[in-house]
Amino acid sequence: MPAPDFDVGLGLGSNLGDSPANIRRALAEIERRGFARVTALSRIYRTPPWGPVAQPPFANACALARTRLAPLDLLAALKAIEADMGRAAGERWGPRLIDLDILFYDEQAVDEPGLRLPHAHLFDRAFVLVPLAEIAPDLVIAGRSVAAAAARVDRAGVRLWHDAD
């Protein structure tokens, strides 16, 4: 019997180099490597940086995907893409060439070293909630509506990438 597919949410971000191109390249790598199949993709948003480090704005997007990988294996596959694209270790919440996060993994709760699902800050961050609500307005994670959270979160500085200039 084949392994079941799991619905997952992915967050993608970049603020070094051609940020939208970095996001598109990461998505292409996910598809090329075959460990997940993207089923929905938000538009790319320009968002203010998060945290105390002075840095350029981010390009952010969210994707829905199907995978057969277990959560930690999916995380390892995403981290391999980050490394292969040239992401270097840096300051927490600092600039990133590419950042790939698992936002949720079906309805599972995971609390492992290096991976907490649903993502610990999912409901605090407009740069995740806005694009996620765009592609999954009816999504409920851990009993919370993504659309309702997106409507309540501070959206200051979050706008479509092509409208940002």
mmCIF file of C-alpha atoms in Angstrom:
data_model
loop_
_atom_site.group_PDB
_atom_site.id
_atom_site.type_symbol
_atom_site.label_atom_id
_atom_site.label_comp_id
_atom_site.label_asym_id
_atom_site.label_seq_id
_atom_site.Cartn_x
_atom_site.Cartn_y
_atom_site.Cartn_z
ATOM 1 C CA MET A 1 0.000 0.000 0.000
ATOM 2 C CA PRO A 2 1.485 3.395 -0.944
ATOM 3 C CA ALA A 3 2.217 5.939 1.768
ATOM 4 C CA PRO A 4 -0.570 8.491 2.266
ATOM 5 C CA ASP A 5 -0.217 12.081 1.126
ATOM 6 C CA PHE A 6 -0.318 14.789 3.766
ATOM 7 C CA ASP A 7 -1.485 18.389 3.293
ATOM 8 C CA VAL A 8 1.126 20.896 4.361
ATOM 9 C CA GLY A 9 1.536 24.645 4.390
ATOM 10 C CA LEU A 10 4.851 26.229 3.499
ATOM 11 C CA GLY A 11 6.131 29.727 4.146
ATOM 12 C CA LEU A 12 8.762 31.149 1.791
ATOM 13 C CA GLY A 13 10.797 34.280 2.328
ATOM 14 C CA SER A 14 13.865 36.102 1.010
ATOM 15 C CA ASN A 15 15.441 39.529 1.398
ATOM 16 C CA LEU A 16 18.826 39.145 -0.293
ATOM 17 C CA GLY A 17 19.450 39.402 -4.012
ATOM 18 C CA ASP A 18 16.461 39.033 -6.335
ATOM 19 C CA SER A 19 14.043 37.981 -3.597
ATOM 20 C CA PRO A 20 11.037 37.048 -5.785
ATOM 21 C CA ALA A 21 13.352 35.007 -8.042
ATOM 22 C CA ASN A 22 14.754 33.234 -4.969
ATOM 23 C CA ILE A 23 11.232 32.218 -3.952
ATOM 24 C CA ARG A 24 10.435 30.990 -7.475
ATOM 25 C CA ARG A 25 13.699 29.019 -7.572
ATOM 26 C CA ALA A 26 12.957 27.357 -4.213
ATOM 27 C CA LEU A 27 9.484 26.357 -5.429
ATOM 28 C CA ALA A 28 10.979 24.934 -8.621
ATOM 29 C CA GLU A 29 13.437 22.922 -6.527
ATOM 30 C CA ILE A 30 10.636 21.526 -4.368
ATOM 31 C CA GLU A 31 8.864 20.318 -7.506
ATOM 32 C CA ARG A 32 12.059 19.113 -9.212
ATOM 33 C CA ARG A 33 13.172 17.075 -6.215
ATOM 34 C CA GLY A 34 9.739 15.486 -6.038
ATOM 35 C CA PHE A 35 9.263 15.341 -2.280
ATOM 36 C CA ALA A 36 6.181 17.575 -2.408
ATOM 37 C CA ARG A 37 3.666 18.703 -4.997
ATOM 38 C CA VAL A 38 2.578 22.339 -4.746
ATOM 39 C CA THR A 39 -1.212 22.623 -5.049
ATOM 40 C CA ALA A 40 -1.682 26.363 -4.416
ATOM 41 C CA LEU A 41 0.623 29.359 -4.362
ATOM 42 C CA SER A 42 -0.014 32.881 -3.109
ATOM 43 C CA ARG A 43 1.179 36.008 -4.783
ATOM 44 C CA ILE A 44 4.470 37.439 -3.518
ATOM 45 C CA TYR A 45 4.235 40.177 -0.911
ATOM 46 C CA ARG A 46 6.746 42.814 0.168
ATOM 47 C CA THR A 47 6.839 42.822 3.952
ATOM 48 C CA PRO A 48 8.791 44.641 6.647
ATOM 49 C CA PRO A 49 11.599 42.653 8.249
ATOM 50 C CA TRP A 50 10.812 40.872 11.513
ATOM 51 C CA GLY A 51 12.998 41.284 14.545
ATOM 52 C CA PRO A 52 15.654 43.703 15.784
ATOM 53 C CA VAL A 53 18.163 43.459 12.891
ATOM 54 C CA ALA A 54 18.265 46.362 10.387
ATOM 55 C CA GLN A 55 17.791 44.803 6.931
ATOM 56 C CA PRO A 56 15.948 45.146 3.628
ATOM 57 C CA PRO A 57 12.253 44.254 3.249
ATOM 58 C CA PHE A 58 11.308 40.658 2.565
ATOM 59 C CA ALA A 59 9.534 38.981 -0.287
ATOM 60 C CA ASN A 60 7.117 36.456 1.248
ATOM 61 C CA ALA A 61 4.709 33.887 -0.133
ATOM 62 C CA CYS A 62 2.872 30.803 1.059
ATOM 63 C CA ALA A 63 2.186 27.515 -0.665
ATOM 64 C CA LEU A 64 -0.040 24.549 -0.007
ATOM 65 C CA ALA A 65 1.446 21.201 -0.929
ATOM 66 C CA ARG A 66 1.008 17.440 -0.639
ATOM 67 C CA THR A 67 3.834 15.238 0.596
ATOM 68 C CA ARG A 68 4.509 11.682 1.657
ATOM 69 C CA LEU A 69 7.446 12.690 3.841
ATOM 70 C CA ALA A 70 7.219 12.649 7.612
ATOM 71 C CA PRO A 71 7.484 16.118 9.216
ATOM 72 C CA LEU A 72 11.179 15.915 10.153
ATOM 73 C CA ASP A 73 12.054 14.471 6.741
ATOM 74 C CA LEU A 74 10.172 17.303 5.043
ATOM 75 C CA LEU A 75 12.061 19.819 7.171
ATOM 76 C CA ALA A 76 15.375 18.195 6.195
ATOM 77 C CA ALA A 77 14.431 18.344 2.500
ATOM 78 C CA LEU A 78 13.570 22.046 2.781
ATOM 79 C CA LYS A 79 16.789 22.804 4.668
ATOM 80 C CA ALA A 80 18.742 21.000 1.919
ATOM 81 C CA ILE A 81 17.214 23.356 -0.651
ATOM 82 C CA GLU A 82 18.152 26.351 1.487
ATOM 83 C CA ALA A 83 21.741 25.120 1.752
ATOM 84 C CA ASP A 84 21.978 24.275 -1.952
ATOM 85 C CA MET A 85 20.728 27.760 -2.831
ATOM 86 C CA GLY A 86 23.496 29.263 -0.694
ATOM 87 C CA ARG A 87 21.789 30.193 2.547
ATOM 88 C CA ALA A 88 24.454 30.784 5.145
ATOM 89 C CA ALA A 89 23.993 30.629 8.892
ATOM 90 C CA GLY A 90 23.423 34.096 10.270
ATOM 91 C CA GLU A 91 21.913 36.124 13.020
ATOM 92 C CA ARG A 92 18.487 35.042 14.264
ATOM 93 C CA TRP A 93 15.827 36.973 12.329
ATOM 94 C CA GLY A 94 18.589 38.421 10.160
ATOM 95 C CA PRO A 95 18.766 38.710 6.363
ATOM 96 C CA ARG A 96 18.200 35.500 4.383
ATOM 97 C CA LEU A 97 18.758 34.471 0.802
ATOM 98 C CA ILE A 98 15.928 31.963 1.262
ATOM 99 C CA ASP A 99 13.866 30.818 4.216
ATOM 100 C CA LEU A 100 11.551 27.821 3.925
ATOM 101 C CA ASP A 101 9.247 26.989 6.824
ATOM 102 C CA ILE A 102 6.620 24.353 7.439
ATOM 103 C CA LEU A 103 3.550 26.177 8.729
ATOM 104 C CA PHE A 104 1.338 23.173 9.348
ATOM 105 C CA TYR A 105 1.357 19.466 8.611
ATOM 106 C CA ASP A 106 -2.163 18.130 8.139
ATOM 107 C CA GLU A 107 -3.850 18.374 11.514
ATOM 108 C CA GLN A 108 -0.838 17.029 13.363
ATOM 109 C CA ALA A 109 0.833 18.716 16.288
ATOM 110 C CA VAL A 110 4.595 18.224 16.358
ATOM 111 C CA ASP A 111 6.932 19.314 19.136
ATOM 112 C CA GLU A 112 10.428 18.097 18.310
ATOM 113 C CA PRO A 113 13.808 19.805 18.643
ATOM 114 C CA GLY A 114 13.963 22.164 15.677
ATOM 115 C CA LEU A 115 10.335 21.684 14.619
ATOM 116 C CA ARG A 116 7.111 22.800 16.223
ATOM 117 C CA LEU A 117 3.873 22.458 14.265
ATOM 118 C CA PRO A 118 1.706 24.276 13.724
ATOM 119 C CA HIS A 119 4.459 26.898 13.423
ATOM 120 C CA ALA A 120 4.849 28.625 16.777
ATOM 121 C CA HIS A 121 4.422 32.160 15.354
ATOM 122 C CA LEU A 122 1.984 31.457 12.517
ATOM 123 C CA PHE A 123 -0.856 33.470 14.058
ATOM 124 C CA ASP A 124 1.371 36.428 15.000
ATOM 125 C CA ARG A 125 2.813 37.313 11.613
ATOM 126 C CA ALA A 126 1.096 39.176 8.817
ATOM 127 C CA PHE A 127 3.778 38.050 6.369
ATOM 128 C CA VAL A 128 2.425 34.520 6.811
ATOM 129 C CA LEU A 129 -1.262 35.116 7.492
ATOM 130 C CA VAL A 130 -1.945 37.444 4.558
ATOM 131 C CA PRO A 131 -0.600 35.141 1.807
ATOM 132 C CA LEU A 132 -1.934 32.026 3.528
ATOM 133 C CA ALA A 133 -5.440 33.496 3.810
ATOM 134 C CA GLU A 134 -5.234 34.423 0.116
ATOM 135 C CA ILE A 135 -4.893 30.773 -0.941
ATOM 136 C CA ALA A 136 -6.789 29.082 1.898
ATOM 137 C CA PRO A 137 -9.436 31.445 3.289
ATOM 138 C CA ASP A 138 -11.410 28.586 4.850
ATOM 139 C CA LEU A 139 -8.392 26.972 6.505
ATOM 140 C CA VAL A 140 -8.644 26.267 10.227
ATOM 141 C CA ILE A 141 -5.454 25.314 12.060
ATOM 142 C CA ALA A 142 -5.553 24.096 15.647
ATOM 143 C CA GLY A 143 -9.117 25.397 15.920
ATOM 144 C CA ARG A 144 -8.226 28.885 14.659
ATOM 145 C CA SER A 145 -9.407 30.462 11.430
ATOM 146 C CA VAL A 146 -6.574 31.713 9.233
ATOM 147 C CA ALA A 147 -8.852 34.287 7.561
ATOM 148 C CA ALA A 148 -10.054 35.671 10.900
ATOM 149 C CA ALA A 149 -6.475 35.906 12.170
ATOM 150 C CA ALA A 150 -5.376 37.616 8.934
ATOM 151 C CA ALA A 151 -8.175 40.170 9.346
ATOM 152 C CA ARG A 152 -7.019 40.993 12.892
ATOM 153 C CA VAL A 153 -3.234 41.055 12.441
ATOM 154 C CA ASP A 154 -1.328 44.318 11.944
ATOM 155 C CA ARG A 155 -0.810 44.482 8.157
ATOM 156 C CA ALA A 156 1.310 47.647 8.207
ATOM 157 C CA GLY A 157 3.804 47.527 5.357
ATOM 158 C CA VAL A 158 2.447 44.300 3.833
ATOM 159 C CA ARG A 159 1.623 44.799 0.154
ATOM 160 C CA LEU A 160 1.905 42.975 -3.120
ATOM 161 C CA TRP A 161 5.462 42.941 -4.422
ATOM 162 C CA HIS A 162 4.622 44.542 -7.782
ATOM 163 C CA ASP A 163 2.606 47.291 -6.043
ATOM 164 C CA ALA A 164 5.383 48.054 -3.573
ATOM 165 C CA ASP A 165 7.548 50.315 -5.716
#
